[in-house]
JSON list of C-alpha atoms and ligand atoms in Angstrom, two decimals:
[
{"chain": "A", "resi": 1, "resn": "UNK", "atom": "CA", "xyz": [16.35, -32.82, -124.80]},
{"chain": "A", "resi": 2, "resn": "UNK", "atom": "CA", "xyz": [15.11, -35.89, -126.65]},
{"chain": "A", "resi": 3, "resn": "UNK", "atom": "CA", "xyz": [17.82, -38.09, -128.03]},
{"chain": "A", "resi": 4, "resn": "UNK", "atom": "CA", "xyz": [16.09, -39.00, -131.27]},
{"chain": "A", "resi": 5, "resn": "UNK", "atom": "CA", "xyz": [17.37, -42.13, -132.92]},
{"chain": "A", "resi": 6, "resn": "UNK", "atom": "CA", "xyz": [19.11, -41.17, -136.20]},
{"chain": "A", "resi": 7, "resn": "UNK", "atom": "CA", "xyz": [16.57, -41.26, -139.05]},
{"chain": "A", "resi": 8, "resn": "UNK", "atom": "CA", "xyz": [16.30, -44.50, -141.03]},
{"chain": "A", "resi": 9, "resn": "UNK", "atom": "CA", "xyz": [18.79, -42.96, -143.43]},
{"chain": "A", "resi": 10, "resn": "UNK", "atom": "CA", "xyz": [20.24, -46.27, -144.59]},
{"chain": "A", "resi": 11, "resn": "UNK", "atom": "CA", "xyz": [16.84, -47.36, -145.89]},
{"chain": "A", "resi": 12, "resn": "UNK", "atom": "CA", "xyz": [16.12, -43.97, -147.45]},
{"chain": "A", "resi": 13, "resn": "UNK", "atom": "CA", "xyz": [19.56, -43.87, -149.10]},
{"chain": "A", "resi": 14, "resn": "UNK", "atom": "CA", "xyz": [18.90, -47.33, -150.55]},
{"chain": "A", "resi": 15, "resn": "UNK", "atom": "CA", "xyz": [15.71, -46.00, -152.13]},
{"chain": "A", "resi": 16, "resn": "UNK", "atom": "CA", "xyz": [17.38, -42.93, -153.65]},
{"chain": "A", "resi": 17, "resn": "UNK", "atom": "CA", "xyz": [18.08, -43.17, -157.34]},
{"chain": "A", "resi": 18, "resn": "UNK", "atom": "CA", "xyz": [18.37, -41.08, -160.51]},
{"chain": "A", "resi": 19, "resn": "UNK", "atom": "CA", "xyz": [14.68, -41.40, -161.32]},
{"chain": "A", "resi": 20, "resn": "UNK", "atom": "CA", "xyz": [11.42, -41.27, -159.35]},
{"chain": "A", "resi": 21, "resn": "UNK", "atom": "CA", "xyz": [10.46, -44.00, -156.90]},
{"chain": "A", "resi": 22, "resn": "UNK", "atom": "CA", "xyz": [6.96, -45.21, -157.78]},
{"chain": "A", "resi": 23, "resn": "UNK", "atom": "CA", "xyz": [5.07, -46.56, -154.76]},
{"chain": "A", "resi": 24, "resn": "UNK", "atom": "CA", "xyz": [1.86, -48.56, -155.29]},
{"chain": "A", "resi": 25, "resn": "UNK", "atom": "CA", "xyz": [-0.90, -47.30, -153.03]},
{"chain": "A", "resi": 26, "resn": "UNK", "atom": "CA", "xyz": [-2.31, -50.36, -151.24]},
{"chain": "A", "resi": 27, "resn": "UNK", "atom": "CA", "xyz": [-5.88, -49.14, -151.21]},
{"chain": "A", "resi": 28, "resn": "UNK", "atom": "CA", "xyz": [-7.24, -50.32, -154.55]},
{"chain": "A", "resi": 29, "resn": "UNK", "atom": "CA", "xyz": [-5.37, -53.63, -154.59]},
{"chain": "A", "resi": 30, "resn": "UNK", "atom": "CA", "xyz": [-7.01, -57.08, -154.29]},
{"chain": "A", "resi": 31, "resn": "UNK", "atom": "CA", "xyz": [-7.19, -57.55, -150.51]},
{"chain": "A", "resi": 32, "resn": "UNK", "atom": "CA", "xyz": [-8.53, -61.06, -150.97]},
{"chain": "A", "resi": 33, "resn": "UNK", "atom": "CA", "xyz": [-5.07, -61.95, -152.34]},
{"chain": "A", "resi": 34, "resn": "UNK", "atom": "CA", "xyz": [-2.77, -59.58, -150.50]},
{"chain": "A", "resi": 35, "resn": "UNK", "atom": "CA", "xyz": [0.31, -61.83, -150.46]},
{"chain": "A", "resi": 36, "resn": "UNK", "atom": "CA", "xyz": [-0.01, -62.48, -154.19]},
{"chain": "A", "resi": 37, "resn": "UNK", "atom": "CA", "xyz": [-0.45, -58.76, -154.83]},
{"chain": "A", "resi": 38, "resn": "UNK", "atom": "CA", "xyz": [2.73, -57.98, -152.89]},
{"chain": "A", "resi": 39, "resn": "UNK", "atom": "CA", "xyz": [4.61, -60.66, -154.84]},
{"chain": "A", "resi": 40, "resn": "UNK", "atom": "CA", "xyz": [3.29, -59.37, -158.19]},
{"chain": "A", "resi": 41, "resn": "UNK", "atom": "CA", "xyz": [4.27, -55.80, -157.31]},
{"chain": "A", "resi": 42, "resn": "UNK", "atom": "CA", "xyz": [7.77, -56.91, -156.31]},
{"chain": "A", "resi": 43, "resn": "UNK", "atom": "CA", "xyz": [8.09, -58.92, -159.54]},
{"chain": "A", "resi": 44, "resn": "UNK", "atom": "CA", "xyz": [6.97, -55.76, -161.41]},
{"chain": "A", "resi": 45, "resn": "UNK", "atom": "CA", "xyz": [10.02, -53.98, -159.98]},
{"chain": "A", "resi": 46, "resn": "UNK", "atom": "CA", "xyz": [8.39, -51.80, -157.33]},
{"chain": "A", "resi": 47, "resn": "UNK", "atom": "CA", "xyz": [10.79, -51.18, -154.44]},
{"chain": "A", "resi": 48, "resn": "UNK", "atom": "CA", "xyz": [8.42, -50.05, -151.70]},
{"chain": "A", "resi": 49, "resn": "UNK", "atom": "CA", "xyz": [4.70, -50.11, -150.87]},
{"chain": "A", "resi": 50, "resn": "UNK", "atom": "CA", "xyz": [2.49, -47.21, -149.73]},
{"chain": "A", "resi": 51, "resn": "UNK", "atom": "CA", "xyz": [-0.11, -48.26, -147.15]},
{"chain": "A", "resi": 52, "resn": "UNK", "atom": "CA", "xyz": [-3.17, -46.03, -146.78]},
{"chain": "A", "resi": 53, "resn": "UNK", "atom": "CA", "xyz": [-4.50, -46.26, -143.21]},
{"chain": "A", "resi": 54, "resn": "UNK", "atom": "CA", "xyz": [-7.85, -44.52, -142.80]},
{"chain": "A", "resi": 55, "resn": "UNK", "atom": "CA", "xyz": [-9.88, -44.32, -139.56]},
{"chain": "A", "resi": 56, "resn": "UNK", "atom": "CA", "xyz": [-13.24, -42.93, -140.74]},
{"chain": "A", "resi": 57, "resn": "UNK", "atom": "CA", "xyz": [-12.73, -39.96, -138.39]},
{"chain": "A", "resi": 58, "resn": "UNK", "atom": "CA", "xyz": [-9.89, -37.89, -139.82]},
{"chain": "A", "resi": 59, "resn": "UNK", "atom": "CA", "xyz": [-11.08, -38.89, -143.30]},
{"chain": "A", "resi": 60, "resn": "UNK", "atom": "CA", "xyz": [-14.64, -39.98, -144.24]},
{"chain": "A", "resi": 61, "resn": "UNK", "atom": "CA", "xyz": [-13.47, -43.44, -145.23]},
{"chain": "A", "resi": 62, "resn": "UNK", "atom": "CA", "xyz": [-12.29, -46.61, -143.49]},
{"chain": "A", "resi": 63, "resn": "UNK", "atom": "CA", "xyz": [-9.53, -48.77, -144.94]},
{"chain": "A", "resi": 64, "resn": "UNK", "atom": "CA", "xyz": [-7.43, -50.94, -142.62]},
{"chain": "A", "resi": 65, "resn": "UNK", "atom": "CA", "xyz": [-5.19, -50.86, -139.56]},
{"chain": "A", "resi": 66, "resn": "UNK", "atom": "CA", "xyz": [-2.45, -52.67, -137.71]},
{"chain": "A", "resi": 67, "resn": "UNK", "atom": "CA", "xyz": [-3.45, -56.22, -138.59]},
{"chain": "A", "resi": 68, "resn": "UNK", "atom": "CA", "xyz": [-3.10, -55.60, -142.34]},
{"chain": "A", "resi": 69, "resn": "UNK", "atom": "CA", "xyz": [0.23, -53.87, -141.85]},
{"chain": "A", "resi": 70, "resn": "UNK", "atom": "CA", "xyz": [1.45, -56.85, -139.77]},
{"chain": "A", "resi": 71, "resn": "UNK", "atom": "CA", "xyz": [0.20, -59.28, -142.44]},
{"chain": "A", "resi": 72, "resn": "UNK", "atom": "CA", "xyz": [1.95, -57.43, -145.24]},
{"chain": "A", "resi": 73, "resn": "UNK", "atom": "CA", "xyz": [5.12, -57.26, -143.15]},
{"chain": "A", "resi": 74, "resn": "UNK", "atom": "CA", "xyz": [5.09, -61.06, -142.91]},
{"chain": "A", "resi": 75, "resn": "UNK", "atom": "CA", "xyz": [4.79, -61.59, -146.68]},
{"chain": "A", "resi": 76, "resn": "UNK", "atom": "CA", "xyz": [6.98, -58.92, -148.26]},
{"chain": "A", "resi": 77, "resn": "UNK", "atom": "CA", "xyz": [10.52, -57.61, -147.70]},
{"chain": "A", "resi": 78, "resn": "UNK", "atom": "CA", "xyz": [9.60, -54.36, -149.45]},
{"chain": "A", "resi": 79, "resn": "UNK", "atom": "CA", "xyz": [9.83, -51.23, -147.28]},
{"chain": "A", "resi": 80, "resn": "UNK", "atom": "CA", "xyz": [6.41, -50.12, -146.03]},
{"chain": "A", "resi": 81, "resn": "UNK", "atom": "CA", "xyz": [5.59, -46.40, -146.33]},
{"chain": "A", "resi": 82, "resn": "UNK", "atom": "CA", "xyz": [2.62, -46.02, -143.98]},
{"chain": "A", "resi": 83, "resn": "UNK", "atom": "CA", "xyz": [0.38, -43.00, -144.63]},
{"chain": "A", "resi": 84, "resn": "UNK", "atom": "CA", "xyz": [-1.68, -42.38, -141.46]},
{"chain": "A", "resi": 85, "resn": "UNK", "atom": "CA", "xyz": [-4.94, -40.66, -142.33]},
{"chain": "A", "resi": 86, "resn": "UNK", "atom": "CA", "xyz": [-6.07, -40.87, -138.71]},
{"chain": "A", "resi": 87, "resn": "UNK", "atom": "CA", "xyz": [-6.98, -38.55, -135.86]},
{"chain": "A", "resi": 88, "resn": "UNK", "atom": "CA", "xyz": [-4.56, -38.41, -132.92]},
{"chain": "A", "resi": 89, "resn": "UNK", "atom": "CA", "xyz": [-1.64, -40.14, -134.69]},
{"chain": "A", "resi": 90, "resn": "UNK", "atom": "CA", "xyz": [0.61, -39.88, -131.60]},
{"chain": "A", "resi": 91, "resn": "UNK", "atom": "CA", "xyz": [-1.48, -42.60, -129.99]},
{"chain": "A", "resi": 92, "resn": "UNK", "atom": "CA", "xyz": [-0.48, -45.15, -132.66]},
{"chain": "A", "resi": 93, "resn": "UNK", "atom": "CA", "xyz": [3.10, -44.43, -133.76]},
{"chain": "A", "resi": 94, "resn": "UNK", "atom": "CA", "xyz": [4.84, -47.18, -131.78]},
{"chain": "A", "resi": 95, "resn": "UNK", "atom": "CA", "xyz": [2.13, -49.70, -132.71]},
{"chain": "A", "resi": 96, "resn": "UNK", "atom": "CA", "xyz": [2.57, -49.05, -136.44]},
{"chain": "A", "resi": 97, "resn": "UNK", "atom": "CA", "xyz": [6.34, -49.26, -136.08]},
{"chain": "A", "resi": 98, "resn": "UNK", "atom": "CA", "xyz": [5.97, -52.57, -134.22]},
{"chain": "A", "resi": 99, "resn": "UNK", "atom": "CA", "xyz": [3.60, -53.74, -136.98]},
{"chain": "A", "resi": 100, "resn": "UNK", "atom": "CA", "xyz": [6.40, -53.23, -139.50]},
{"chain": "A", "resi": 101, "resn": "UNK", "atom": "CA", "xyz": [6.22, -49.65, -140.82]},
{"chain": "A", "resi": 102, "resn": "UNK", "atom": "CA", "xyz": [9.56, -48.39, -142.19]},
{"chain": "A", "resi": 103, "resn": "UNK", "atom": "CA", "xyz": [8.31, -44.88, -142.97]},
{"chain": "A", "resi": 104, "resn": "UNK", "atom": "CA", "xyz": [5.46, -43.27, -141.02]},
{"chain": "A", "resi": 105, "resn": "UNK", "atom": "CA", "xyz": [3.74, -40.14, -142.26]},
{"chain": "A", "resi": 106, "resn": "UNK", "atom": "CA", "xyz": [0.95, -38.29, -140.45]},
{"chain": "A", "resi": 107, "resn": "UNK", "atom": "CA", "xyz": [-1.25, -35.38, -141.44]},
{"chain": "A", "resi": 108, "resn": "UNK", "atom": "CA", "xyz": [-0.31, -31.86, -140.31]},
{"chain": "A", "resi": 109, "resn": "UNK", "atom": "CA", "xyz": [-4.08, -31.27, -139.96]},
{"chain": "A", "resi": 110, "resn": "UNK", "atom": "CA", "xyz": [-4.46, -34.15, -137.48]},
{"chain": "A", "resi": 111, "resn": "UNK", "atom": "CA", "xyz": [-2.38, -32.75, -134.62]},
{"chain": "A", "resi": 112, "resn": "UNK", "atom": "CA", "xyz": [-1.00, -29.43, -133.37]},
{"chain": "A", "resi": 113, "resn": "UNK", "atom": "CA", "xyz": [2.35, -30.67, -132.05]},
{"chain": "A", "resi": 114, "resn": "UNK", "atom": "CA", "xyz": [4.11, -31.63, -135.30]},
{"chain": "A", "resi": 115, "resn": "UNK", "atom": "CA", "xyz": [7.61, -31.65, -133.75]},
{"chain": "A", "resi": 116, "resn": "UNK", "atom": "CA", "xyz": [6.60, -34.02, -130.98]},
{"chain": "A", "resi": 117, "resn": "UNK", "atom": "CA", "xyz": [5.10, -36.57, -133.39]},
{"chain": "A", "resi": 118, "resn": "UNK", "atom": "CA", "xyz": [8.05, -36.34, -135.79]},
{"chain": "A", "resi": 119, "resn": "UNK", "atom": "CA", "xyz": [10.50, -36.95, -132.92]},
{"chain": "A", "resi": 120, "resn": "UNK", "atom": "CA", "xyz": [8.27, -39.74, -131.62]},
{"chain": "A", "resi": 121, "resn": "UNK", "atom": "CA", "xyz": [8.45, -41.48, -135.02]},
{"chain": "A", "resi": 122, "resn": "UNK", "atom": "CA", "xyz": [12.23, -41.04, -135.24]},
{"chain": "A", "resi": 123, "resn": "UNK", "atom": "CA", "xyz": [12.70, -42.50, -131.76]},
{"chain": "A", "resi": 124, "resn": "UNK", "atom": "CA", "xyz": [11.17, -45.74, -133.05]},
{"chain": "A", "resi": 125, "resn": "UNK", "atom": "CA", "xyz": [13.81, -45.91, -135.80]},
{"chain": "A", "resi": 126, "resn": "UNK", "atom": "CA", "xyz": [11.28, -45.31, -138.58]},
{"chain": "A", "resi": 127, "resn": "UNK", "atom": "CA", "xyz": [11.69, -42.48, -141.08]},
{"chain": "A", "resi": 128, "resn": "UNK", "atom": "CA", "xyz": [9.39, -39.56, -140.23]},
{"chain": "A", "resi": 129, "resn": "UNK", "atom": "CA", "xyz": [7.23, -37.58, -142.59]},
{"chain": "A", "resi": 130, "resn": "UNK", "atom": "CA", "xyz": [4.44, -35.03, -142.48]},
{"chain": "A", "resi": 131, "resn": "UNK", "atom": "CA", "xyz": [1.54, -34.85, -144.94]},
{"chain": "A", "resi": 132, "resn": "UNK", "atom": "CA", "xyz": [-0.22, -31.75, -146.30]},
{"chain": "A", "resi": 133, "resn": "UNK", "atom": "CA", "xyz": [-3.73, -31.90, -147.71]},
{"chain": "A", "resi": 134, "resn": "UNK", "atom": "CA", "xyz": [-4.24, -29.66, -150.78]},
{"chain": "A", "resi": 135, "resn": "UNK", "atom": "CA", "xyz": [-5.58, -26.70, -148.78]},
{"chain": "A", "resi": 136, "resn": "UNK", "atom": "CA", "xyz": [-2.83, -26.76, -146.14]},
{"chain": "A", "resi": 137, "resn": "UNK", "atom": "CA", "xyz": [0.06, -24.40, -146.96]},
{"chain": "A", "resi": 138, "resn": "UNK", "atom": "CA", "xyz": [3.70, -25.42, -146.58]},
{"chain": "A", "resi": 139, "resn": "UNK", "atom": "CA", "xyz": [4.11, -22.51, -144.15]},
{"chain": "A", "resi": 140, "resn": "UNK", "atom": "CA", "xyz": [2.05, -24.49, -141.61]},
{"chain": "A", "resi": 141, "resn": "UNK", "atom": "CA", "xyz": [4.95, -26.90, -141.15]},
{"chain": "A", "resi": 142, "resn": "UNK", "atom": "CA", "xyz": [7.97, -24.72, -142.10]},
{"chain": "A", "resi": 143, "resn": "UNK", "atom": "CA", "xyz": [9.18, -24.74, -138.49]},
{"chain": "A", "resi": 144, "resn": "UNK", "atom": "CA", "xyz": [9.56, -28.54, -138.40]},
{"chain": "A", "resi": 145, "resn": "UNK", "atom": "CA", "xyz": [11.01, -29.30, -141.83]},
{"chain": "A", "resi": 146, "resn": "UNK", "atom": "CA", "xyz": [14.41, -30.02, -140.25]},
{"chain": "A", "resi": 147, "resn": "UNK", "atom": "CA", "xyz": [12.79, -32.82, -138.24]},
{"chain": "A", "resi": 148, "resn": "UNK", "atom": "CA", "xyz": [11.38, -34.46, -141.39]},
{"chain": "A", "resi": 149, "resn": "UNK", "atom": "CA", "xyz": [12.99, -37.20, -143.39]},
{"chain": "A", "resi": 150, "resn": "UNK", "atom": "CA", "xyz": [10.15, -36.85, -145.89]},
{"chain": "A", "resi": 151, "resn": "UNK", "atom": "CA", "xyz": [7.29, -34.51, -146.76]},
{"chain": "A", "resi": 152, "resn": "UNK", "atom": "CA", "xyz": [4.17, -35.80, -148.52]},
{"chain": "A", "resi": 153, "resn": "UNK", "atom": "CA", "xyz": [2.15, -33.39, -150.66]},
{"chain": "A", "resi": 154, "resn": "UNK", "atom": "CA", "xyz": [-1.43, -34.54, -151.36]},
{"chain": "A", "resi": 155, "resn": "UNK", "atom": "CA", "xyz": [-2.62, -33.80, -154.89]},
{"chain": "A", "resi": 156, "resn": "UNK", "atom": "CA", "xyz": [-6.11, -34.95, -153.91]},
{"chain": "A", "resi": 157, "resn": "UNK", "atom": "CA", "xyz": [-8.04, -34.53, -150.65]},
{"chain": "A", "resi": 158, "resn": "UNK", "atom": "CA", "xyz": [-7.01, -37.49, -148.48]},
{"chain": "A", "resi": 159, "resn": "UNK", "atom": "CA", "xyz": [-9.61, -40.23, -148.15]},
{"chain": "A", "resi": 160, "resn": "UNK", "atom": "CA", "xyz": [-10.19, -41.93, -151.49]},
{"chain": "A", "resi": 161, "resn": "UNK", "atom": "CA", "xyz": [-8.33, -43.37, -154.47]},
{"chain": "A", "resi": 162, "resn": "UNK", "atom": "CA", "xyz": [-9.32, -42.59, -158.04]},
{"chain": "A", "resi": 163, "resn": "UNK", "atom": "CA", "xyz": [-9.78, -38.83, -157.62]},
{"chain": "A", "resi": 164, "resn": "UNK", "atom": "CA", "xyz": [-8.77, -36.16, -160.14]},
{"chain": "A", "resi": 165, "resn": "UNK", "atom": "CA", "xyz": [-5.25, -34.70, -159.86]},
{"chain": "A", "resi": 166, "resn": "UNK", "atom": "CA", "xyz": [-5.11, -31.16, -158.42]},
{"chain": "A", "resi": 167, "resn": "UNK", "atom": "CA", "xyz": [-2.18, -29.44, -160.23]},
{"chain": "A", "resi": 168, "resn": "UNK", "atom": "CA", "xyz": [-1.98, -26.55, -157.76]},
{"chain": "A", "resi": 169, "resn": "UNK", "atom": "CA", "xyz": [-0.33, -29.02, -155.38]},
{"chain": "A", "resi": 170, "resn": "UNK", "atom": "CA", "xyz": [2.81, -28.81, -157.53]},
{"chain": "A", "resi": 171, "resn": "UNK", "atom": "CA", "xyz": [3.47, -25.24, -156.37]},
{"chain": "A", "resi": 172, "resn": "UNK", "atom": "CA", "xyz": [4.36, -26.60, -152.93]},
{"chain": "A", "resi": 173, "resn": "UNK", "atom": "CA", "xyz": [7.49, -28.35, -154.18]},
{"chain": "A", "resi": 174, "resn": "UNK", "atom": "CA", "xyz": [9.18, -25.07, -155.01]},
{"chain": "A", "resi": 175, "resn": "UNK", "atom": "CA", "xyz": [8.42, -23.84, -151.50]},
{"chain": "A", "resi": 176, "resn": "UNK", "atom": "CA", "xyz": [9.78, -27.05, -149.97]},
{"chain": "A", "resi": 177, "resn": "UNK", "atom": "CA", "xyz": [12.98, -26.75, -151.96]},
{"chain": "A", "resi": 178, "resn": "UNK", "atom": "CA", "xyz": [13.51, -23.23, -150.60]},
{"chain": "A", "resi": 179, "resn": "UNK", "atom": "CA", "xyz": [12.83, -24.42, -147.06]},
{"chain": "A", "resi": 180, "resn": "UNK", "atom": "CA", "xyz": [15.00, -27.49, -147.45]},
{"chain": "A", "resi": 181, "resn": "UNK", "atom": "CA", "xyz": [18.10, -25.78, -148.79]},
{"chain": "A", "resi": 182, "resn": "UNK", "atom": "CA", "xyz": [19.78, -26.88, -145.58]},
{"chain": "A", "resi": 183, "resn": "UNK", "atom": "CA", "xyz": [18.22, -30.29, -146.03]},
{"chain": "A", "resi": 184, "resn": "UNK", "atom": "CA", "xyz": [19.07, -31.51, -149.55]},
{"chain": "A", "resi": 185, "resn": "UNK", "atom": "CA", "xyz": [18.39, -35.05, -148.31]},
{"chain": "A", "resi": 186, "resn": "UNK", "atom": "CA", "xyz": [14.72, -34.26, -147.58]},
{"chain": "A", "resi": 187, "resn": "UNK", "atom": "CA", "xyz": [12.57, -36.62, -149.66]},
{"chain": "A", "resi": 188, "resn": "UNK", "atom": "CA", "xyz": [9.53, -35.06, -151.35]},
{"chain": "A", "resi": 189, "resn": "UNK", "atom": "CA", "xyz": [6.60, -37.35, -152.06]},
{"chain": "A", "resi": 190, "resn": "UNK", "atom": "CA", "xyz": [3.32, -36.75, -153.93]},
{"chain": "A", "resi": 191, "resn": "UNK", "atom": "CA", "xyz": [0.12, -38.72, -153.60]},
{"chain": "A", "resi": 192, "resn": "UNK", "atom": "CA", "xyz": [-3.20, -38.62, -155.45]},
{"chain": "A", "resi": 193, "resn": "UNK", "atom": "CA", "xyz": [-4.21, -38.74, -159.09]},
{"chain": "A", "resi": 194, "resn": "UNK", "atom": "CA", "xyz": [-0.70, -39.66, -160.27]},
{"chain": "A", "resi": 195, "resn": "UNK", "atom": "CA", "xyz": [-0.82, -41.48, -163.60]},
{"chain": "A", "resi": 196, "resn": "UNK", "atom": "CA", "xyz": [1.03, -41.57, -166.92]},
{"chain": "A", "resi": 197, "resn": "UNK", "atom": "CA", "xyz": [-0.11, -38.03, -167.69]},
{"chain": "A", "resi": 198, "resn": "UNK", "atom": "CA", "xyz": [0.50, -36.36, -164.32]},
{"chain": "A", "resi": 199, "resn": "UNK", "atom": "CA", "xyz": [3.63, -38.29, -163.24]},
{"chain": "A", "resi": 200, "resn": "UNK", "atom": "CA", "xyz": [5.87, -36.23, -165.53]},
{"chain": "A", "resi": 201, "resn": "UNK", "atom": "CA", "xyz": [4.49, -32.95, -164.13]},
{"chain": "A", "resi": 202, "resn": "UNK", "atom": "CA", "xyz": [5.08, -34.16, -160.57]},
{"chain": "A", "resi": 203, "resn": "UNK", "atom": "CA", "xyz": [8.62, -35.38, -161.29]},
{"chain": "A", "resi": 204, "resn": "UNK", "atom": "CA", "xyz": [9.53, -32.15, -163.07]},
{"chain": "A", "resi": 205, "resn": "UNK", "atom": "CA", "xyz": [8.09, -30.12, -160.14]},
{"chain": "A", "resi": 206, "resn": "UNK", "atom": "CA", "xyz": [10.49, -31.91, -157.76]},
{"chain": "A", "resi": 207, "resn": "UNK", "atom": "CA", "xyz": [8.57, -34.91, -156.41]},
{"chain": "A", "resi": 208, "resn": "UNK", "atom": "CA", "xyz": [10.94, -37.87, -155.90]},
{"chain": "A", "resi": 209, "resn": "UNK", "atom": "CA", "xyz": [8.48, -40.45, -154.56]},
{"chain": "A", "resi": 210, "resn": "UNK", "atom": "CA", "xyz": [5.27, -40.81, -156.57]},
{"chain": "A", "resi": 211, "resn": "UNK", "atom": "CA", "xyz": [2.38, -42.72, -155.00]},
{"chain": "A", "resi": 212, "resn": "UNK", "atom": "CA", "xyz": [0.11, -44.37, -157.56]},
{"chain": "A", "resi": 213, "resn": "UNK", "atom": "CA", "xyz": [-3.15, -46.22, -156.95]},
{"chain": "A", "resi": 214, "resn": "UNK", "atom": "CA", "xyz": [-5.56, -46.47, -159.85]},
{"chain": "A", "resi": 215, "resn": "UNK", "atom": "CA", "xyz": [-2.71, -45.74, -162.28]},
{"chain": "A", "resi": 216, "resn": "UNK", "atom": "CA", "xyz": [-1.38, -49.21, -161.39]},
{"chain": "A", "resi": 217, "resn": "UNK", "atom": "CA", "xyz": [-4.31, -51.27, -160.10]},
{"chain": "A", "resi": 218, "resn": "UNK", "atom": "CA", "xyz": [-6.59, -50.38, -163.02]},
{"chain": "A", "resi": 219, "resn": "UNK", "atom": "CA", "xyz": [-4.17, -52.39, -165.18]},
{"chain": "A", "resi": 220, "resn": "UNK", "atom": "CA", "xyz": [-3.64, -56.16, -165.21]},
{"chain": "A", "resi": 221, "resn": "UNK", "atom": "CA", "xyz": [0.04, -55.91, -166.08]},
{"chain": "A", "resi": 222, "resn": "UNK", "atom": "CA", "xyz": [1.74, -54.20, -163.12]},
{"chain": "A", "resi": 223, "resn": "UNK", "atom": "CA", "xyz": [5.18, -54.34, -164.75]},
{"chain": "A", "resi": 224, "resn": "UNK", "atom": "CA", "xyz": [3.91, -52.56, -167.86]},
{"chain": "A", "resi": 225, "resn": "UNK", "atom": "CA", "xyz": [2.18, -49.95, -165.69]},
{"chain": "A", "resi": 226, "resn": "UNK", "atom": "CA", "xyz": [5.43, -49.43, -163.77]},
{"chain": "A", "resi": 227, "resn": "UNK", "atom": "CA", "xyz": [7.49, -49.06, -166.93]},
{"chain": "A", "resi": 228, "resn": "UNK", "atom": "CA", "xyz": [4.95, -46.64, -168.45]},
{"chain": "A", "resi": 229, "resn": "UNK", "atom": "CA", "xyz": [5.05, -44.45, -165.34]},
{"chain": "A", "resi": 230, "resn": "UNK", "atom": "CA", "xyz": [8.87, -44.41, -165.32]},
{"chain": "A", "resi": 231, "resn": "UNK", "atom": "CA", "xyz": [8.98, -43.73, -169.07]},
{"chain": "A", "resi": 232, "resn": "UNK", "atom": "CA", "xyz": [6.55, -40.82, -168.61]},
{"chain": "A", "resi": 233, "resn": "UNK", "atom": "CA", "xyz": [9.06, -39.23, -166.23]},
{"chain": "A", "resi": 234, "resn": "UNK", "atom": "CA", "xyz": [12.01, -39.71, -168.52]},
{"chain": "A", "resi": 235, "resn": "UNK", "atom": "CA", "xyz": [10.57, -37.66, -171.38]},
{"chain": "B", "resi": 301, "resn": "DX5", "atom": "C1", "xyz": [-5.80, -41.10, -150.81]},
{"chain": "B", "resi": 301, "resn": "DX5", "atom": "C2", "xyz": [-4.55, -41.96, -150.64]},
{"chain": "B", "resi": 301, "resn": "DX5", "atom": "C3", "xyz": [-3.81, -42.15, -151.94]},
{"chain": "B", "resi": 301, "resn": "DX5", "atom": "C4", "xyz": [-4.70, -42.78, -153.05]},
{"chain": "B", "resi": 301, "resn": "DX5", "atom": "C5", "xyz": [-3.95, -42.85, -154.35]},
{"chain": "B", "resi": 301, "resn": "DX5", "atom": "O1", "xyz": [-6.22, -40.66, -149.54]},
{"chain": "B", "resi": 301, "resn": "DX5", "atom": "O2", "xyz": [-3.68, -41.40, -149.71]},
{"chain": "B", "resi": 301, "resn": "DX5", "atom": "O3", "xyz": [-2.66, -42.94, -151.70]},
{"chain": "B", "resi": 301, "resn": "DX5", "atom": "O4", "xyz": [-5.10, -44.07, -152.64]},
{"chain": "B", "resi": 301, "resn": "DX5", "atom": "O5", "xyz": [-4.84, -43.40, -155.33]},
{"chain": "B", "resi": 301, "resn": "DX5", "atom": "P1", "xyz": [-4.90, -42.72, -156.79]},
{"chain": "B", "resi": 301, "resn": "DX5", "atom": "O6", "xyz": [-3.50, -42.85, -157.37]},
{"chain": "B", "resi": 301, "resn": "DX5", "atom": "O7", "xyz": [-5.90, -43.54, -157.53]},
{"chain": "B", "resi": 301, "resn": "DX5", "atom": "O8", "xyz": [-5.29, -41.28, -156.59]},
{"chain": "B", "resi": 302, "resn": "ZN", "atom": "ZN1", "xyz": [-1.70, -42.27, -149.51]}
]
């Protein structure tokens, strides 16, 4: 029987609020000025960062790895929500926790033993989440929802920023809510094509954490982009 460390509930509770949490996706940011970007995002009121790790194997794109996570950890106090778009995630969980990840999510499609990886993440003290690409049904991970602190629903196929929102992803939130009746504290996150138009749909469907890439980084004024996204959800 594994004695999993209690989930990072203190951090997650701190991030809970009446409205959505908007997390900038650190994929389309200015990597030549990463510290400045993190400072600007914090000044714009964002309370956590979403880091898109891509290995070129699980997804047909390469982004960054442990060294960038470690660098960001050194220059920002903001919680780091690390989205692993990598094959064989179990091989890297402790390394990403040591690099500074506060939340670690991995793709259901990248491994067969979901429970083992979720418990592995929780043993490090990080919050544990599982990610579903658009074509992966919620039923694929129903058996392990009680081991999740968070579930991430992709509204684009993982691998690239700037793609078109796929509204059929919203149907999964209803299913998660049914599954998570015993887990009202389960955090539901959405990622991909979230902007001022689609944020309201996602929030109304039940997404609490909204990951936004081009909907922030296509604008010079990050604070205005943040306020516009929050306002879109309050209508
Ligand atoms: C895609 C990433 C997303 C993406 C979001 O694989 O996981 O986080 O960068 O970017 P937008 O908001 O532009 O779709
Ligand atoms: Zn992501």
